[in-house]
Amino acid sequence: MDVSGGSGQPRSDNAEPTRQTTGAEPAPPVPQTPGKPATTAAPEEPGQPGQPETADAPDPAPAPHTDATPEDREDREARDDAPTDAPPAAPGAGDGPAPAPSPPRMTKGRPPQRPKEPGGGLLMGRPFGVPVYVAPSWFVVAALITWVFGGQLDRVLPELGAARYLVSLFFAIAFYASVLIHELAHTVAAIRFNLPVRRIQLQFFGGVSEIEKEAETPGREFVLAFVGPLLSLVLSGLFYLAMQPVEPGTVPGVLLAGLMVSNLIVAAFNLLPGLPLDGGRMLRAVVWKITGKPMSGTVAAAWVGRALAVSVLIGLPLLNHWGSFGGGTDDSSGMNAVTDALLAAILAAIIWTGAGNSLRMARLREHLPELRARTLTRRAVPVETDTPLSEALRRANAAGARALVIVDADGNPLSLVREAAIVGVPEHRRPWVAVSGLAQDLTDGMRVSAELAGEDLLDVLRATPATEYLVVEETGEIYGVLSAADVERAFVRAMARPA
């Protein structure tokens, strides 16, 4: 998000920053069938059949068994035996302006979920198919602009009287229309680079284009960031040209002059080389190009952004003290000092928070490749439709497996026995309950390629929310079961490690 008082910044992938909300605890041993030898799972293995990660987990998707190669089996046995206690969740990104993307939302027993779109305020339209919202905070700023600009008009055009506030309101709307054009420049560039744009939102101190994915190259990142300030400069030039035939002391002349200056300020402020401003993303692209490492570019631009935040916090009040914003009576100067100090604090907080969000999201992107379907997959045991639950659990424990898949006579997967359903069956009833009554049919969206990793894996899980997924090889052979809870724990562990 731009914090220029009017301009926006492209924001990656998903929407507002979110927080990881759950950790993981080891599950108790698998309940045994009465009269059968006790075969318990290691206490550190969560997700044993019959003990779901959470008692209130929603219906999961099925996930079948696989006969993988000996090497794959060894890998999975090592994973199955490994402790799965997850470290505390890393603090989530705070709310703030941001070119920084938001991490996927973690919900216990569910795959990482993209935050639900809050609506974003008042829907104004869908240019280029992208919804444009006006946040409630915009109305506060619009009222403030109307009041401040109305006071300036009273000095320049006193004959307007109370009508000056109507002119000021028109200026506020025209100014944010300029902000929208700035945001549309980012949006059009993102669409040109095949980057999905979730929405545009006009809000307090500017706007934001929520671009869901990061540019693939530093060159595209530079262009994506630069087009916004470029459009603001173009608008400033157009308003300047429109001023030429207009008499200076008139309402049109004052409006055109105000729009010219405001767009020039928007462009200049956003070109400052620090995240989360457009100039910060341009600096990131340059460092990325030189070093070949996007993380290095993010770190450099984020720390410049933090230095910029400190400069704004100290510099704006000093400029007011030195009289850079004009003279006035002692009372008005004192009021100006308080106003400028408050404005400086707000801007500095927004820039500092945005820079911090950028660093956190860079760390997230760096660790996302560690989330690999193949390494997170559980071993599964195939069972027939009419198999008693107690017998199915006995087979799973004997094989050291952690999932049950219902297959037909030819071994093709039909459905997955739901862990949440298993835990709801009392142990004494399990010999008389068939696994088919606890299963959910397998759908195409619940089939996951074993080769998926990182953001691609998360995108697939988001598309079909479930608690388990069938993992298959490229040949269609069953590889195993991917539990959303395992993905969650791996995600939390990755975010807890330093970049």
PDB file of N, CA and C in Angstrom, residues 182-242:
ATOM      1  N   HIS A 182      -3.854   5.402 -10.442  1.00  0.00           N
ATOM      2  CA  HIS A 182      -2.545   4.906 -10.020  1.00  0.00           C
ATOM      3  C   HIS A 182      -2.619   3.388  -9.765  1.00  0.00           C
ATOM      4  N   GLU A 183      -3.663   2.977  -9.037  1.00  0.00           N
ATOM      5  CA  GLU A 183      -3.813   1.555  -8.717  1.00  0.00           C
ATOM      6  C   GLU A 183      -4.117   0.724  -9.964  1.00  0.00           C
ATOM      7  N   LEU A 184      -4.915   1.278 -10.855  1.00  0.00           N
ATOM      8  CA  LEU A 184      -5.231   0.555 -12.083  1.00  0.00           C
ATOM      9  C   LEU A 184      -3.981   0.341 -12.930  1.00  0.00           C
ATOM     10  N   ALA A 185      -3.020   1.252 -12.832  1.00  0.00           N
ATOM     11  CA  ALA A 185      -1.757   1.060 -13.550  1.00  0.00           C
ATOM     12  C   ALA A 185      -1.048  -0.191 -13.037  1.00  0.00           C
ATOM     13  N   HIS A 186      -1.001  -0.349 -11.716  1.00  0.00           N
ATOM     14  CA  HIS A 186      -0.421  -1.575 -11.150  1.00  0.00           C
ATOM     15  C   HIS A 186      -1.209  -2.806 -11.603  1.00  0.00           C
ATOM     16  N   THR A 187      -2.529  -2.686 -11.581  1.00  0.00           N
ATOM     17  CA  THR A 187      -3.384  -3.822 -11.925  1.00  0.00           C
ATOM     18  C   THR A 187      -3.192  -4.253 -13.368  1.00  0.00           C
ATOM     19  N   VAL A 188      -3.183  -3.282 -14.293  1.00  0.00           N
ATOM     20  CA  VAL A 188      -3.011  -3.613 -15.709  1.00  0.00           C
ATOM     21  C   VAL A 188      -1.650  -4.274 -15.941  1.00  0.00           C
ATOM     22  N   ALA A 189      -0.617  -3.754 -15.281  1.00  0.00           N
ATOM     23  CA  ALA A 189       0.712  -4.363 -15.422  1.00  0.00           C
ATOM     24  C   ALA A 189       0.713  -5.790 -14.881  1.00  0.00           C
ATOM     25  N   ALA A 190       0.048  -6.004 -13.742  1.00  0.00           N
ATOM     26  CA  ALA A 190      -0.010  -7.347 -13.163  1.00  0.00           C
ATOM     27  C   ALA A 190      -0.742  -8.307 -14.103  1.00  0.00           C
ATOM     28  N   ILE A 191      -1.857  -7.866 -14.660  1.00  0.00           N
ATOM     29  CA  ILE A 191      -2.602  -8.712 -15.590  1.00  0.00           C
ATOM     30  C   ILE A 191      -1.749  -9.018 -16.821  1.00  0.00           C
ATOM     31  N   ARG A 192      -0.995  -8.028 -17.254  1.00  0.00           N
ATOM     32  CA  ARG A 192      -0.107  -8.224 -18.406  1.00  0.00           C
ATOM     33  C   ARG A 192       0.935  -9.300 -18.119  1.00  0.00           C
ATOM     34  N   PHE A 193       1.361  -9.405 -16.859  1.00  0.00           N
ATOM     35  CA  PHE A 193       2.358 -10.405 -16.467  1.00  0.00           C
ATOM     36  C   PHE A 193       1.714 -11.685 -15.930  1.00  0.00           C
ATOM     37  N   ASN A 194       0.401 -11.834 -16.146  1.00  0.00           N
ATOM     38  CA  ASN A 194      -0.330 -13.031 -15.719  1.00  0.00           C
ATOM     39  C   ASN A 194      -0.295 -13.230 -14.209  1.00  0.00           C
ATOM     40  N   LEU A 195      -0.339 -12.135 -13.477  1.00  0.00           N
ATOM     41  CA  LEU A 195      -0.397 -12.182 -12.019  1.00  0.00           C
ATOM     42  C   LEU A 195      -1.825 -11.859 -11.584  1.00  0.00           C
ATOM     43  N   PRO A 196      -2.476 -12.742 -10.842  1.00  0.00           N
ATOM     44  CA  PRO A 196      -3.870 -12.494 -10.443  1.00  0.00           C
ATOM     45  C   PRO A 196      -3.977 -11.329  -9.458  1.00  0.00           C
ATOM     46  N   VAL A 197      -4.969 -10.483  -9.657  1.00  0.00           N
ATOM     47  CA  VAL A 197      -5.224  -9.351  -8.773  1.00  0.00           C
ATOM     48  C   VAL A 197      -6.527  -9.616  -8.041  1.00  0.00           C
ATOM     49  N   ARG A 198      -6.454  -9.667  -6.733  1.00  0.00           N
ATOM     50  CA  ARG A 198      -7.623 -10.004  -5.928  1.00  0.00           C
ATOM     51  C   ARG A 198      -8.624  -8.859  -5.884  1.00  0.00           C
ATOM     52  N   ARG A 199      -8.131  -7.652  -5.630  1.00  0.00           N
ATOM     53  CA  ARG A 199      -9.006  -6.492  -5.563  1.00  0.00           C
ATOM     54  C   ARG A 199      -8.169  -5.225  -5.467  1.00  0.00           C
ATOM     55  N   ILE A 200      -8.826  -4.088  -5.667  1.00  0.00           N
ATOM     56  CA  ILE A 200      -8.256  -2.769  -5.396  1.00  0.00           C
ATOM     57  C   ILE A 200      -9.092  -2.153  -4.290  1.00  0.00           C
ATOM     58  N   GLN A 201      -8.410  -1.561  -3.333  1.00  0.00           N
ATOM     59  CA  GLN A 201      -9.136  -0.930  -2.230  1.00  0.00           C
ATOM     60  C   GLN A 201      -8.607   0.471  -1.998  1.00  0.00           C
ATOM     61  N   LEU A 202      -9.514   1.434  -2.001  1.00  0.00           N
ATOM     62  CA  LEU A 202      -9.180   2.808  -1.631  1.00  0.00           C
ATOM     63  C   LEU A 202      -9.452   2.954  -0.147  1.00  0.00           C
ATOM     64  N   GLN A 203      -8.463   3.442   0.584  1.00  0.00           N
ATOM     65  CA  GLN A 203      -8.570   3.457   2.032  1.00  0.00           C
ATOM     66  C   GLN A 203      -7.799   4.627   2.602  1.00  0.00           C
ATOM     67  N   PHE A 204      -7.649   4.590   3.894  1.00  0.00           N
ATOM     68  CA  PHE A 204      -6.935   5.640   4.610  1.00  0.00           C
ATOM     69  C   PHE A 204      -5.534   5.818   4.035  1.00  0.00           C
ATOM     70  N   PHE A 205      -5.177   7.037   3.696  1.00  0.00           N
ATOM     71  CA  PHE A 205      -3.858   7.368   3.168  1.00  0.00           C
ATOM     72  C   PHE A 205      -3.535   6.657   1.859  1.00  0.00           C
ATOM     73  N   GLY A 206      -4.520   6.390   1.035  1.00  0.00           N
ATOM     74  CA  GLY A 206      -4.181   5.885  -0.283  1.00  0.00           C
ATOM     75  C   GLY A 206      -4.982   4.693  -0.717  1.00  0.00           C
ATOM     76  N   GLY A 207      -4.319   3.799  -1.430  1.00  0.00           N
ATOM     77  CA  GLY A 207      -4.992   2.631  -1.971  1.00  0.00           C
ATOM     78  C   GLY A 207      -4.037   1.461  -2.013  1.00  0.00           C
ATOM     79  N   VAL A 208      -4.583   0.299  -2.334  1.00  0.00           N
ATOM     80  CA  VAL A 208      -3.756  -0.897  -2.413  1.00  0.00           C
ATOM     81  C   VAL A 208      -4.284  -1.788  -3.520  1.00  0.00           C
ATOM     82  N   SER A 209      -3.373  -2.312  -4.328  1.00  0.00           N
ATOM     83  CA  SER A 209      -3.700  -3.313  -5.346  1.00  0.00           C
ATOM     84  C   SER A 209      -3.210  -4.651  -4.806  1.00  0.00           C
ATOM     85  N   GLU A 210      -4.137  -5.547  -4.516  1.00  0.00           N
ATOM     86  CA  GLU A 210      -3.781  -6.812  -3.884  1.00  0.00           C
ATOM     87  C   GLU A 210      -3.449  -7.839  -4.963  1.00  0.00           C
ATOM     88  N   ILE A 211      -2.179  -7.911  -5.302  1.00  0.00           N
ATOM     89  CA  ILE A 211      -1.682  -8.839  -6.314  1.00  0.00           C
ATOM     90  C   ILE A 211      -1.265 -10.115  -5.605  1.00  0.00           C
ATOM     91  N   GLU A 212      -1.834 -11.238  -6.029  1.00  0.00           N
ATOM     92  CA  GLU A 212      -1.737 -12.459  -5.246  1.00  0.00           C
ATOM     93  C   GLU A 212      -0.421 -13.208  -5.403  1.00  0.00           C
ATOM     94  N   LYS A 213       0.344 -12.900  -6.426  1.00  0.00           N
ATOM     95  CA  LYS A 213       1.616 -13.590  -6.612  1.00  0.00           C
ATOM     96  C   LYS A 213       2.717 -12.577  -6.891  1.00  0.00           C
ATOM     97  N   GLU A 214       3.937 -13.025  -6.647  1.00  0.00           N
ATOM     98  CA  GLU A 214       5.087 -12.161  -6.840  1.00  0.00           C
ATOM     99  C   GLU A 214       5.571 -12.231  -8.285  1.00  0.00           C
ATOM    100  N   ALA A 215       6.109 -11.131  -8.772  1.00  0.00           N
ATOM    101  CA  ALA A 215       6.677 -11.113 -10.118  1.00  0.00           C
ATOM    102  C   ALA A 215       7.809 -12.131 -10.222  1.00  0.00           C
ATOM    103  N   GLU A 216       7.928 -12.744 -11.386  1.00  0.00           N
ATOM    104  CA  GLU A 216       8.901 -13.825 -11.557  1.00  0.00           C
ATOM    105  C   GLU A 216      10.320 -13.323 -11.777  1.00  0.00           C
ATOM    106  N   THR A 217      10.474 -12.112 -12.245  1.00  0.00           N
ATOM    107  CA  THR A 217      11.808 -11.578 -12.530  1.00  0.00           C
ATOM    108  C   THR A 217      11.946 -10.188 -11.928  1.00  0.00           C
ATOM    109  N   PRO A 218      13.182  -9.743 -11.669  1.00  0.00           N
ATOM    110  CA  PRO A 218      13.358  -8.386 -11.138  1.00  0.00           C
ATOM    111  C   PRO A 218      12.906  -7.316 -12.116  1.00  0.00           C
ATOM    112  N   GLY A 219      13.043  -7.586 -13.421  1.00  0.00           N
ATOM    113  CA  GLY A 219      12.587  -6.613 -14.409  1.00  0.00           C
ATOM    114  C   GLY A 219      11.089  -6.386 -14.320  1.00  0.00           C
ATOM    115  N   ARG A 220      10.330  -7.455 -14.200  1.00  0.00           N
ATOM    116  CA  ARG A 220       8.884  -7.321 -14.067  1.00  0.00           C
ATOM    117  C   ARG A 220       8.502  -6.660 -12.747  1.00  0.00           C
ATOM    118  N   GLU A 221       9.235  -6.972 -11.704  1.00  0.00           N
ATOM    119  CA  GLU A 221       8.990  -6.330 -10.411  1.00  0.00           C
ATOM    120  C   GLU A 221       9.194  -4.823 -10.520  1.00  0.00           C
ATOM    121  N   PHE A 222      10.240  -4.408 -11.216  1.00  0.00           N
ATOM    122  CA  PHE A 222      10.528  -2.982 -11.380  1.00  0.00           C
ATOM    123  C   PHE A 222       9.406  -2.304 -12.151  1.00  0.00           C
ATOM    124  N   VAL A 223       8.996  -2.908 -13.265  1.00  0.00           N
ATOM    125  CA  VAL A 223       7.934  -2.316 -14.084  1.00  0.00           C
ATOM    126  C   VAL A 223       6.635  -2.245 -13.305  1.00  0.00           C
ATOM    127  N   LEU A 224       6.317  -3.321 -12.594  1.00  0.00           N
ATOM    128  CA  LEU A 224       5.077  -3.385 -11.824  1.00  0.00           C
ATOM    129  C   LEU A 224       5.014  -2.267 -10.786  1.00  0.00           C
ATOM    130  N   ALA A 225       6.139  -1.938 -10.185  1.00  0.00           N
ATOM    131  CA  ALA A 225       6.173  -0.878  -9.183  1.00  0.00           C
ATOM    132  C   ALA A 225       6.214   0.512  -9.812  1.00  0.00           C
ATOM    133  N   PHE A 226       6.903   0.651 -10.925  1.00  0.00           N
ATOM    134  CA  PHE A 226       7.146   1.976 -11.513  1.00  0.00           C
ATOM    135  C   PHE A 226       5.918   2.556 -12.207  1.00  0.00           C
ATOM    136  N   VAL A 227       5.040   1.707 -12.736  1.00  0.00           N
ATOM    137  CA  VAL A 227       3.918   2.234 -13.523  1.00  0.00           C
ATOM    138  C   VAL A 227       2.982   3.096 -12.681  1.00  0.00           C
ATOM    139  N   GLY A 228       2.871   2.835 -11.381  1.00  0.00           N
ATOM    140  CA  GLY A 228       2.002   3.645 -10.535  1.00  0.00           C
ATOM    141  C   GLY A 228       2.467   5.091 -10.441  1.00  0.00           C
ATOM    142  N   PRO A 229       3.701   5.342  -9.942  1.00  0.00           N
ATOM    143  CA  PRO A 229       4.195   6.720  -9.922  1.00  0.00           C
ATOM    144  C   PRO A 229       4.238   7.363 -11.306  1.00  0.00           C
ATOM    145  N   LEU A 230       4.528   6.560 -12.333  1.00  0.00           N
ATOM    146  CA  LEU A 230       4.553   7.111 -13.688  1.00  0.00           C
ATOM    147  C   LEU A 230       3.191   7.677 -14.073  1.00  0.00           C
ATOM    148  N   LEU A 231       2.115   6.950 -13.780  1.00  0.00           N
ATOM    149  CA  LEU A 231       0.771   7.442 -14.093  1.00  0.00           C
ATOM    150  C   LEU A 231       0.432   8.679 -13.282  1.00  0.00           C
ATOM    151  N   SER A 232       0.896   8.739 -12.029  1.00  0.00           N
ATOM    152  CA  SER A 232       0.656   9.927 -11.214  1.00  0.00           C
ATOM    153  C   SER A 232       1.375  11.139 -11.807  1.00  0.00           C
ATOM    154  N   LEU A 233       2.605  10.931 -12.312  1.00  0.00           N
ATOM    155  CA  LEU A 233       3.320  12.027 -12.976  1.00  0.00           C
ATOM    156  C   LEU A 233       2.598  12.467 -14.241  1.00  0.00           C
ATOM    157  N   VAL A 234       2.096  11.513 -14.996  1.00  0.00           N
ATOM    158  CA  VAL A 234       1.351  11.839 -16.216  1.00  0.00           C
ATOM    159  C   VAL A 234       0.105  12.647 -15.868  1.00  0.00           C
ATOM    160  N   LEU A 235      -0.604  12.232 -14.832  1.00  0.00           N
ATOM    161  CA  LEU A 235      -1.796  12.976 -14.422  1.00  0.00           C
ATOM    162  C   LEU A 235      -1.448  14.394 -13.991  1.00  0.00           C
ATOM    163  N   SER A 236      -0.350  14.518 -13.264  1.00  0.00           N
ATOM    164  CA  SER A 236       0.087  15.855 -12.847  1.00  0.00           C
ATOM    165  C   SER A 236       0.358  16.729 -14.060  1.00  0.00           C
ATOM    166  N   GLY A 237       1.014  16.174 -15.081  1.00  0.00           N
ATOM    167  CA  GLY A 237       1.271  16.930 -16.298  1.00  0.00           C
ATOM    168  C   GLY A 237      -0.003  17.300 -17.028  1.00  0.00           C
ATOM    169  N   LEU A 238      -0.963  16.387 -17.072  1.00  0.00           N
ATOM    170  CA  LEU A 238      -2.235  16.675 -17.751  1.00  0.00           C
ATOM    171  C   LEU A 238      -2.999  17.797 -17.039  1.00  0.00           C
ATOM    172  N   PHE A 239      -3.001  17.763 -15.706  1.00  0.00           N
ATOM    173  CA  PHE A 239      -3.671  18.832 -14.962  1.00  0.00           C
ATOM    174  C   PHE A 239      -2.951  20.170 -15.182  1.00  0.00           C
ATOM    175  N   TYR A 240      -1.631  20.128 -15.309  1.00  0.00           N
ATOM    176  CA  TYR A 240      -0.887  21.361 -15.587  1.00  0.00           C
ATOM    177  C   TYR A 240      -1.268  21.937 -16.951  1.00  0.00           C
ATOM    178  N   LEU A 241      -1.362  21.067 -17.932  1.00  0.00           N
ATOM    179  CA  LEU A 241      -1.758  21.531 -19.263  1.00  0.00           C
ATOM    180  C   LEU A 241      -3.184  22.073 -19.253  1.00  0.00           C
ATOM    181  N   ALA A 242      -4.062  21.433 -18.483  1.00  0.00           N
ATOM    182  CA  ALA A 242      -5.441  21.902 -18.412  1.00  0.00           C
ATOM    183  C   ALA A 242      -5.547  23.257 -17.723  1.00  0.00           C
TER     184      ALA A 242
END
